[in-house]
PDB file of C-alpha atoms in Angstrom:
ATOM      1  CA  UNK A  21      19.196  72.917 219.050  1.00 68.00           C
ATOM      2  CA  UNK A  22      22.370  73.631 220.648  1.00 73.00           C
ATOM      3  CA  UNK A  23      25.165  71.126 220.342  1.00 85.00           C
ATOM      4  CA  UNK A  24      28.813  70.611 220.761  1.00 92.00           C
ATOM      5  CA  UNK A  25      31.676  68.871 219.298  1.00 94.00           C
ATOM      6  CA  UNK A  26      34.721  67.693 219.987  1.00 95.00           C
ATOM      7  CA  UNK A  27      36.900  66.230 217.533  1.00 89.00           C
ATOM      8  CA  UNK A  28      39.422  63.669 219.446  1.00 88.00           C
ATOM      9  CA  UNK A  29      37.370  60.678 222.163  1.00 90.00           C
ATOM     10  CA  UNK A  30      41.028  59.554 223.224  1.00 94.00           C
ATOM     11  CA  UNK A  31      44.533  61.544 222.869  1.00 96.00           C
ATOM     12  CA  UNK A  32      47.521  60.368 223.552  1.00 97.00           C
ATOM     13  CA  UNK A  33      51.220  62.472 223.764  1.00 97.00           C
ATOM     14  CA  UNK A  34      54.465  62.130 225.114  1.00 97.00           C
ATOM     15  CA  UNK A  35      55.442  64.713 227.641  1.00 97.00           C
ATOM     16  CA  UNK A  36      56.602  67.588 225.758  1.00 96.00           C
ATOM     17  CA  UNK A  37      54.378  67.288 223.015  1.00 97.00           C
ATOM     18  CA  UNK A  38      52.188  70.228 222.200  1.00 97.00           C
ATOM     19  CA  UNK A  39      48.444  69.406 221.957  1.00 97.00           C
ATOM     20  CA  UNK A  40      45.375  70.740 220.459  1.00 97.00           C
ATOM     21  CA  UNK A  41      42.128  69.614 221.677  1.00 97.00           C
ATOM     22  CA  UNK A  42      39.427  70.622 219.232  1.00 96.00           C
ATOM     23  CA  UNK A  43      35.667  71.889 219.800  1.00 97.00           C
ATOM     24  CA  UNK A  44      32.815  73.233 217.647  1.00 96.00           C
ATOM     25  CA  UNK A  45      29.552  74.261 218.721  1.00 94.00           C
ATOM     26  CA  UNK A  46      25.988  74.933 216.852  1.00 89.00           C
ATOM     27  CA  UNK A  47      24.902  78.421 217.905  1.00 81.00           C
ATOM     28  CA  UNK A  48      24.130  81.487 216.156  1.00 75.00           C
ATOM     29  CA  UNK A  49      24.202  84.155 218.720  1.00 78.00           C
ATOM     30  CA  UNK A  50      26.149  85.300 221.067  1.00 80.00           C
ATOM     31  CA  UNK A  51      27.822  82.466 223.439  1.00 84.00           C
ATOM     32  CA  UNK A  52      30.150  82.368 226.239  1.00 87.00           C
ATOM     33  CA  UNK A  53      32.671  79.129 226.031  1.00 92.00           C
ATOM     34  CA  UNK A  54      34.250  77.044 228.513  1.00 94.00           C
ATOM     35  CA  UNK A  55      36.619  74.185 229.143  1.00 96.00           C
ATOM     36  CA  UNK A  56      36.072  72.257 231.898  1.00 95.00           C
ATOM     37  CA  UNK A  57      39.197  69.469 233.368  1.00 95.00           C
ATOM     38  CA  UNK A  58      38.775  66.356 234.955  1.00 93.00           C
ATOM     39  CA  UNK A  59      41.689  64.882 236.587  1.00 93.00           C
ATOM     40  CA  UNK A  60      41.482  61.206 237.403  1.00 90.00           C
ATOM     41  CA  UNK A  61      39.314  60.980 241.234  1.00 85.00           C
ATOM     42  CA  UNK A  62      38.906  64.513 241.371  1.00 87.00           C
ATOM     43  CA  UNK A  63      35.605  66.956 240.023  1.00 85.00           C
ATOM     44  CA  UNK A  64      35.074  68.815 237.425  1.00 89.00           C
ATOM     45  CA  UNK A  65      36.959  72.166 237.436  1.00 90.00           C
ATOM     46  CA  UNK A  66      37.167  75.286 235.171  1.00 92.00           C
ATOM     47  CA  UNK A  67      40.277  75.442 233.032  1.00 94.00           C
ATOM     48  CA  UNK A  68      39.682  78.416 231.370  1.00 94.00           C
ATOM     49  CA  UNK A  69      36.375  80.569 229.704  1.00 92.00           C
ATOM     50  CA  UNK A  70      35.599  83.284 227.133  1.00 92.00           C
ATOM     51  CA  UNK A  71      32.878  85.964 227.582  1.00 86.00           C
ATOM     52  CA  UNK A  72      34.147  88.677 225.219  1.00 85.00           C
ATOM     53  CA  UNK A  73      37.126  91.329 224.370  1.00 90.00           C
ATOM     54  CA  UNK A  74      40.468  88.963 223.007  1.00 93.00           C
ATOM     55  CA  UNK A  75      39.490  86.021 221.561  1.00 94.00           C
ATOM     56  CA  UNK A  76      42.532  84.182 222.712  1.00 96.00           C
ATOM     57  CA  UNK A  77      42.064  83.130 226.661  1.00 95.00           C
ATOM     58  CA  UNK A  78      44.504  82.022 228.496  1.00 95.00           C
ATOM     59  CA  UNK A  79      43.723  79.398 231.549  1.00 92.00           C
ATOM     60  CA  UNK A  80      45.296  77.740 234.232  1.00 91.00           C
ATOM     61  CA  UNK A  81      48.322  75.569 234.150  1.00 93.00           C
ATOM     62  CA  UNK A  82      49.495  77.349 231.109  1.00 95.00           C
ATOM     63  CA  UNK A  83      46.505  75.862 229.140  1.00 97.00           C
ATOM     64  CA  UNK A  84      45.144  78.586 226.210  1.00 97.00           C
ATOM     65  CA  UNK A  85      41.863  78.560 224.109  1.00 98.00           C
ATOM     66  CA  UNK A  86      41.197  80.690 220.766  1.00 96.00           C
ATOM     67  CA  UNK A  87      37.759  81.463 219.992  1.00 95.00           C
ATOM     68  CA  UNK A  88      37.274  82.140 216.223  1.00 95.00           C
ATOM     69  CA  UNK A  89      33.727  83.041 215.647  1.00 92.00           C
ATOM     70  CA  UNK A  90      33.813  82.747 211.714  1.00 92.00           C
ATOM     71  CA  UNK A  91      34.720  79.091 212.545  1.00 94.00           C
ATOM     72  CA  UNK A  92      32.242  78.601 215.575  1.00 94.00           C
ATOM     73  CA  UNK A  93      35.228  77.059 216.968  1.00 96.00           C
ATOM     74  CA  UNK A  94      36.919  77.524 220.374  1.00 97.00           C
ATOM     75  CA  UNK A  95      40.184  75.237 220.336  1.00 97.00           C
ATOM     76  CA  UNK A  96      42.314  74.697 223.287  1.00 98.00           C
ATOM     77  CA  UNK A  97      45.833  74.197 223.575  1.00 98.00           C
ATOM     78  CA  UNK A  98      48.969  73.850 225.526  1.00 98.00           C
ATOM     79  CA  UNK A  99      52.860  73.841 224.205  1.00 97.00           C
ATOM     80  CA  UNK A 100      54.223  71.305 226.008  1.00 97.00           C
ATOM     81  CA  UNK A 101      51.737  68.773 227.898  1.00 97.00           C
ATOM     82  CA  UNK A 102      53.033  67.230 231.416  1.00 97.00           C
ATOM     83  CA  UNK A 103      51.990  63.634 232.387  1.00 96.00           C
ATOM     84  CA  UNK A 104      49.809  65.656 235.103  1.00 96.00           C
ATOM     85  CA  UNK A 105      47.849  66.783 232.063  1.00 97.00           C
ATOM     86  CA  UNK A 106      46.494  63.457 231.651  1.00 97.00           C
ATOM     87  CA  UNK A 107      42.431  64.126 232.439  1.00 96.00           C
ATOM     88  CA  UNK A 108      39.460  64.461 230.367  1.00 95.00           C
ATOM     89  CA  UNK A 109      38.136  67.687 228.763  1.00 96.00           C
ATOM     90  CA  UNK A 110      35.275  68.449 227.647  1.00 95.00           C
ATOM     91  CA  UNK A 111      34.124  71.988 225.901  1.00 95.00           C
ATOM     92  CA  UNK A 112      31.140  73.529 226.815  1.00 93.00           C
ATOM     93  CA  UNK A 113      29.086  76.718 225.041  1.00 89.00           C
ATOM     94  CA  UNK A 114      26.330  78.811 227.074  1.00 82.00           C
ATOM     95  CA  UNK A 115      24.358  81.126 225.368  1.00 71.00           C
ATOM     96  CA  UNK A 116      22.612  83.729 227.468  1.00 62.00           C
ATOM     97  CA  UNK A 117      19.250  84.139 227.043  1.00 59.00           C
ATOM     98  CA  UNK A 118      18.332  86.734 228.623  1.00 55.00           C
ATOM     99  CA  UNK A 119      15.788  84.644 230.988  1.00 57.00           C
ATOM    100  CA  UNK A 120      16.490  83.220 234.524  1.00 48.00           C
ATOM    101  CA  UNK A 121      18.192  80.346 233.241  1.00 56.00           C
ATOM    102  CA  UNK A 122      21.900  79.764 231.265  1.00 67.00           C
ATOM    103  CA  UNK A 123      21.652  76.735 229.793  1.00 74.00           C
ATOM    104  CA  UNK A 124      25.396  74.756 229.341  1.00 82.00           C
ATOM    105  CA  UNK A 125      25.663  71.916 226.730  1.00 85.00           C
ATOM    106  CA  UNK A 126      28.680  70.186 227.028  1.00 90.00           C
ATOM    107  CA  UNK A 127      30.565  68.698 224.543  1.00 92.00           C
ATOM    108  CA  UNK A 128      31.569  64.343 225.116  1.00 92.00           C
ATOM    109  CA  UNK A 129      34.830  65.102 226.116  1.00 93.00           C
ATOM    110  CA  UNK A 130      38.479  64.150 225.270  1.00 95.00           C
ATOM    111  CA  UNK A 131      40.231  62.028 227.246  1.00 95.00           C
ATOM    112  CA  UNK A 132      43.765  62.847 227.030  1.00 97.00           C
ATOM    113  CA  UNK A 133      46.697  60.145 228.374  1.00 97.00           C
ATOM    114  CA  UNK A 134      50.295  62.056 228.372  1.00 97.00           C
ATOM    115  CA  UNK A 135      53.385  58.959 228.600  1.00 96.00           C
ATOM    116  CA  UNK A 136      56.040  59.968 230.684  1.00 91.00           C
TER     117      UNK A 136
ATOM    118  CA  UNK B  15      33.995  81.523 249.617  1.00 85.00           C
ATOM    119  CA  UNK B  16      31.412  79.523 248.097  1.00 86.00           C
ATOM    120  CA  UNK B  17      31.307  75.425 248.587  1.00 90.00           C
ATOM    121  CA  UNK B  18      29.303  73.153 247.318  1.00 94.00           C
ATOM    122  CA  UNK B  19      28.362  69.419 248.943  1.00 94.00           C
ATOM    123  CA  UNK B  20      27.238  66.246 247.307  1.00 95.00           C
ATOM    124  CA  UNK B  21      26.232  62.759 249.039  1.00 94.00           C
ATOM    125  CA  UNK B  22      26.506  60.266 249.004  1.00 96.00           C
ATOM    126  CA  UNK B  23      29.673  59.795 247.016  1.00 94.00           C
ATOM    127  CA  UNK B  24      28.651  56.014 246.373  1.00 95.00           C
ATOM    128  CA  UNK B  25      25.747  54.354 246.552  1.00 96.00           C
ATOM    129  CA  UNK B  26      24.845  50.325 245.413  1.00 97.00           C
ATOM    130  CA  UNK B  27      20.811  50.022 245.613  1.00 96.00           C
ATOM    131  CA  UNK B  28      18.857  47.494 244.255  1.00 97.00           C
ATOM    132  CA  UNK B  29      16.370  47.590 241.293  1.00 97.00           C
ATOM    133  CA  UNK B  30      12.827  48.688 242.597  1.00 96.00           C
ATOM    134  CA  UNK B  31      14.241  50.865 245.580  1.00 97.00           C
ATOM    135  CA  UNK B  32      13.957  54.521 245.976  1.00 97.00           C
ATOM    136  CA  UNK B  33      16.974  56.883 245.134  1.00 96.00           C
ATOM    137  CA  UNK B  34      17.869  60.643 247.357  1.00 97.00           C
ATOM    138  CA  UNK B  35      21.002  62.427 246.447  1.00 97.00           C
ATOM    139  CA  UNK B  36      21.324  65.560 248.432  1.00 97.00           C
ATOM    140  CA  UNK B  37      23.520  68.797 247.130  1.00 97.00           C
ATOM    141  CA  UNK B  38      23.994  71.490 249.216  1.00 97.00           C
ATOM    142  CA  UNK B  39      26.059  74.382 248.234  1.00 96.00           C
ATOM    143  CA  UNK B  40      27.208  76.848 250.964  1.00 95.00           C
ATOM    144  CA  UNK B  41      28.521  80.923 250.620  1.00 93.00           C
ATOM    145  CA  UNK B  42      25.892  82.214 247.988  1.00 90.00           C
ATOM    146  CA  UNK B  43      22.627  83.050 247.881  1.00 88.00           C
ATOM    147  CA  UNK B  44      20.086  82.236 245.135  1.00 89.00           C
ATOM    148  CA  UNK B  45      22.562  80.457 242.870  1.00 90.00           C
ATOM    149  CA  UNK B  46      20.883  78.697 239.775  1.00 89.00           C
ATOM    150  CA  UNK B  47      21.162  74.570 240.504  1.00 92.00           C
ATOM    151  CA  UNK B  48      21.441  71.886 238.051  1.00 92.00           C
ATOM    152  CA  UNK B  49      22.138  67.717 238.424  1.00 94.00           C
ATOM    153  CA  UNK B  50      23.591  65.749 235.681  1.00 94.00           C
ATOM    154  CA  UNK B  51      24.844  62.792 234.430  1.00 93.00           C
ATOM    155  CA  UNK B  52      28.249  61.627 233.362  1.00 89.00           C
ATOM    156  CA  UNK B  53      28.622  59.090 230.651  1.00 80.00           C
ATOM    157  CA  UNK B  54      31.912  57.915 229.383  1.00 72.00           C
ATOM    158  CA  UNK B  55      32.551  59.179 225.815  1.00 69.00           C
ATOM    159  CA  UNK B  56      28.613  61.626 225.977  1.00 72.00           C
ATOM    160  CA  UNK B  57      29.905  64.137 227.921  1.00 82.00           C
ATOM    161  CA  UNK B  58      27.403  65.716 230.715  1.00 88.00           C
ATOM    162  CA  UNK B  59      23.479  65.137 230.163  1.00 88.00           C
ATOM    163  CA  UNK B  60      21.821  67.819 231.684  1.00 87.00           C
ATOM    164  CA  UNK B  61      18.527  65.891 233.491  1.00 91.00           C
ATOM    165  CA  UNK B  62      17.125  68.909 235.973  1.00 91.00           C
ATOM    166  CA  UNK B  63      17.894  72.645 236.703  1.00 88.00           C
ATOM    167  CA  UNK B  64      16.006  75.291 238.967  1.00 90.00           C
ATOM    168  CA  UNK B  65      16.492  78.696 239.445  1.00 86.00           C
ATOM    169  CA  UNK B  66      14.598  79.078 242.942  1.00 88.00           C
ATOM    170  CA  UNK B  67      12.708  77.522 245.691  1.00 93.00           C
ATOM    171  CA  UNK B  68      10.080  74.904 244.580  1.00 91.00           C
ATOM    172  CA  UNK B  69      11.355  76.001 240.489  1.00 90.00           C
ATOM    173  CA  UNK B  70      12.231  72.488 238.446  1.00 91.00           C
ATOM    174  CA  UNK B  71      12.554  72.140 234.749  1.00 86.00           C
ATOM    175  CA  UNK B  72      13.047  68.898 233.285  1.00 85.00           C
ATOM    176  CA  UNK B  73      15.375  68.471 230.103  1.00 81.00           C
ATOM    177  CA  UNK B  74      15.116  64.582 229.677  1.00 78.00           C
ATOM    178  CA  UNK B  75      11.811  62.261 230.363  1.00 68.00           C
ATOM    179  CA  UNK B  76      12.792  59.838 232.311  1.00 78.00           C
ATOM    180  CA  UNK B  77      12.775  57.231 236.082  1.00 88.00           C
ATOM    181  CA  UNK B  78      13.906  60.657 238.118  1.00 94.00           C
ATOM    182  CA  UNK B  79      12.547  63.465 239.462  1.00 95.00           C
ATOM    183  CA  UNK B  80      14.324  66.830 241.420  1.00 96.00           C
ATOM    184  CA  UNK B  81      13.507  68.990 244.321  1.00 96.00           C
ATOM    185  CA  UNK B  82      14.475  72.266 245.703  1.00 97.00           C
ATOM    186  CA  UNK B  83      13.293  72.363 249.312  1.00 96.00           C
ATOM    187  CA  UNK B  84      15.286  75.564 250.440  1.00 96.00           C
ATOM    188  CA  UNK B  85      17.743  77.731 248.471  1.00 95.00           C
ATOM    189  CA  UNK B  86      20.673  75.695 248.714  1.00 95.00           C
ATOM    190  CA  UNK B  87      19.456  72.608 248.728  1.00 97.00           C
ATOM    191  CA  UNK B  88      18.896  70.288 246.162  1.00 97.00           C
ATOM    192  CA  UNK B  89      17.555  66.721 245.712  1.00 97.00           C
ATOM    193  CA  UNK B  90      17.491  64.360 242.824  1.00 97.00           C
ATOM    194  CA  UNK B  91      15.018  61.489 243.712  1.00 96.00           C
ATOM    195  CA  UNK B  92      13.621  58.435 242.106  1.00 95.00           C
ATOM    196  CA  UNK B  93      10.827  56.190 243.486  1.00 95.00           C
ATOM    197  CA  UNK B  94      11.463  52.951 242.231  1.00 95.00           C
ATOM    198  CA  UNK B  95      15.420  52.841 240.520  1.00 95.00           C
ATOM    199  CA  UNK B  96      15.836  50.986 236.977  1.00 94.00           C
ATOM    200  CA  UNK B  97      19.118  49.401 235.664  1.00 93.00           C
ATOM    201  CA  UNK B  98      19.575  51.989 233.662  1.00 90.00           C
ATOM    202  CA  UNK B  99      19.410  54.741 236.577  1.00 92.00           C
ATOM    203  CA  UNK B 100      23.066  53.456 237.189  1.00 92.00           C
ATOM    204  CA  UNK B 101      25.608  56.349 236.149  1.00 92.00           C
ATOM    205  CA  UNK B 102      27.465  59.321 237.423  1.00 93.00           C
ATOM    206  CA  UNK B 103      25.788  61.847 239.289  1.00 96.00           C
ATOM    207  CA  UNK B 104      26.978  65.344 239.356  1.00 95.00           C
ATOM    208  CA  UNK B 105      25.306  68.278 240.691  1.00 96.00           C
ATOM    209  CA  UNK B 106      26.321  71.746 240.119  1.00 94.00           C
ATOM    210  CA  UNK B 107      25.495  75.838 240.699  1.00 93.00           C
ATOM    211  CA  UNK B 108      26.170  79.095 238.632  1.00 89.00           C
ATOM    212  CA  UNK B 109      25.530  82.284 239.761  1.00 84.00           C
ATOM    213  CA  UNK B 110      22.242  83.890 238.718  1.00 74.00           C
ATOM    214  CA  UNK B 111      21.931  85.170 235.510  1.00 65.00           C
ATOM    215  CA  UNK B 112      21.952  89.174 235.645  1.00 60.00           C
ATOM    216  CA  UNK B 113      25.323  89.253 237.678  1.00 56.00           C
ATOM    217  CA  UNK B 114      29.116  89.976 235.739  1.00 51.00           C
ATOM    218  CA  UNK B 115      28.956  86.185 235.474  1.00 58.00           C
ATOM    219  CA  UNK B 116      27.080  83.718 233.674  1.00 62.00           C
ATOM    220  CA  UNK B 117      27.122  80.340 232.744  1.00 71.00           C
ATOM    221  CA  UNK B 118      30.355  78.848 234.808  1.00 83.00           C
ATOM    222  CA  UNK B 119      29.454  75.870 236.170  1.00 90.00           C
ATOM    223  CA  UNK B 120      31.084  75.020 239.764  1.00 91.00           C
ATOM    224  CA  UNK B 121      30.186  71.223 240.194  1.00 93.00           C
ATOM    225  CA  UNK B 122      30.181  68.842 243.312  1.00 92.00           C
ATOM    226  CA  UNK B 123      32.270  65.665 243.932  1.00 90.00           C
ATOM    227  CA  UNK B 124      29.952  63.664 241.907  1.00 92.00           C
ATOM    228  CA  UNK B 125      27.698  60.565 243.566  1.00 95.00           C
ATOM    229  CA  UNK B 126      28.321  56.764 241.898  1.00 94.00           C
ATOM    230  CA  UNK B 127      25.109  55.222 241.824  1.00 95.00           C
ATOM    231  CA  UNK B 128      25.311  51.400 241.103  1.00 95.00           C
ATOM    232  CA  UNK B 129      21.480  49.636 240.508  1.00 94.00           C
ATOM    233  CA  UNK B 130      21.447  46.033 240.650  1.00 95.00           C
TER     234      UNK B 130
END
């Protein structure tokens, strides 16, 4: 079965910092990738997704992911977080079937709390 | 543009009583629809999708049960809630598979429920 991982439950940076938020998934085929943000009282939004072509995608808010397939890892980063970065984010893999339905497991999340 | 609606945004019911959470999702037509539930620290459970009128597939056994009266609309019910019914409610759409785009997610707001 499908599954994802994410390495980090809680992170915590100063502003500045650069982060890396890790993710694996359990898939043999082809998959498209996501990361999804949650900012504190607001819904679940799309930070940023890869479908094919350059495996380094770059997202909103100056967020980046690099999907390395050898690795079945899809790792997202940032250079220098803000304390507006604090949220959770959670990794999610689809893998097209082909049928009417694209099933999306997402990963537990990472809840990340950036000190001013 | 595309919108999608989800209500009630809280709810407190008591053990025994019957559940209805209504999504609605406006600016699209035949969009795949899925509910699921947020846990801290286990990510999003997927409990129901459907990929047309009067189409449900259930991922997890379990107190609930979903409808999809109309295109656009649908329902997560329960006939008698259980303690552990409490949770985060999210429902969400994706555009049918077969288009450029598959597998983003575009969620609602996200209903509270509280069973006591």
């Amino acid at each position: 079965a499908q599954s994802v991982s994410q390495h980090n439950h809680h992170v915590i940076l100063s502003e500045a910092a650069s982060l890396e938020l890790g993710c694996n998934y359990s898939y043999g085929g082809t998959v498209n990738l996501f990361w999804y943000v949650q900012y504190p009282g607001q819904h679940l939004q799309l930070l940023l997704k890869y479908f094919s072509g350059d495996p380094l995608v770059k997202g909103i808010k100056g967020f980046e992911a690099e999907f390395i397939k050898s690795k079945f890892s899809f790792n997202l980063r940032k250079p220098s977080v803000q304390w507006s970065d604090t949220a959770e984010y959670f990794c999610a893999v689809n893998a097209p079937s082909g049928t009417s339905y694209d099933k999306v497991i997402f990963g537990p999340g990472t809840s990340l709390s950036v000190i001013p | 543009s595309q919108t999608i609606h989800q209500w009630p945004a809280t709810l407190v019911q008591p053990v025994g009583s019957p559940l209805s959470l209504e999504c609605t999702v406006e600016g699209t037509s035949n969009p795949n629809l899925y509910w699921y539930r947020q846990a801290a620290g286990r990510g999003l459970q997927l409990l129901f999708y459907s990929v047309g009128i009067g189409q449900i597939s259930s991922e997890v056994p379990q107190n609930l049960s979903a409808s999809r009266p109309q295109d656009r609309q649908f329902i997560l019910s329960s006939k008698k809630l259980l303690l552990s019914d409490s949770g985060f409610y999210l429902c969400a759409w994706s555009h049918h598979p077969g288009t450029s785009v598959t597998g983003e997610l575009f969620f609602g707001e996200g209903s509270r429920l509280t069973v006591l």
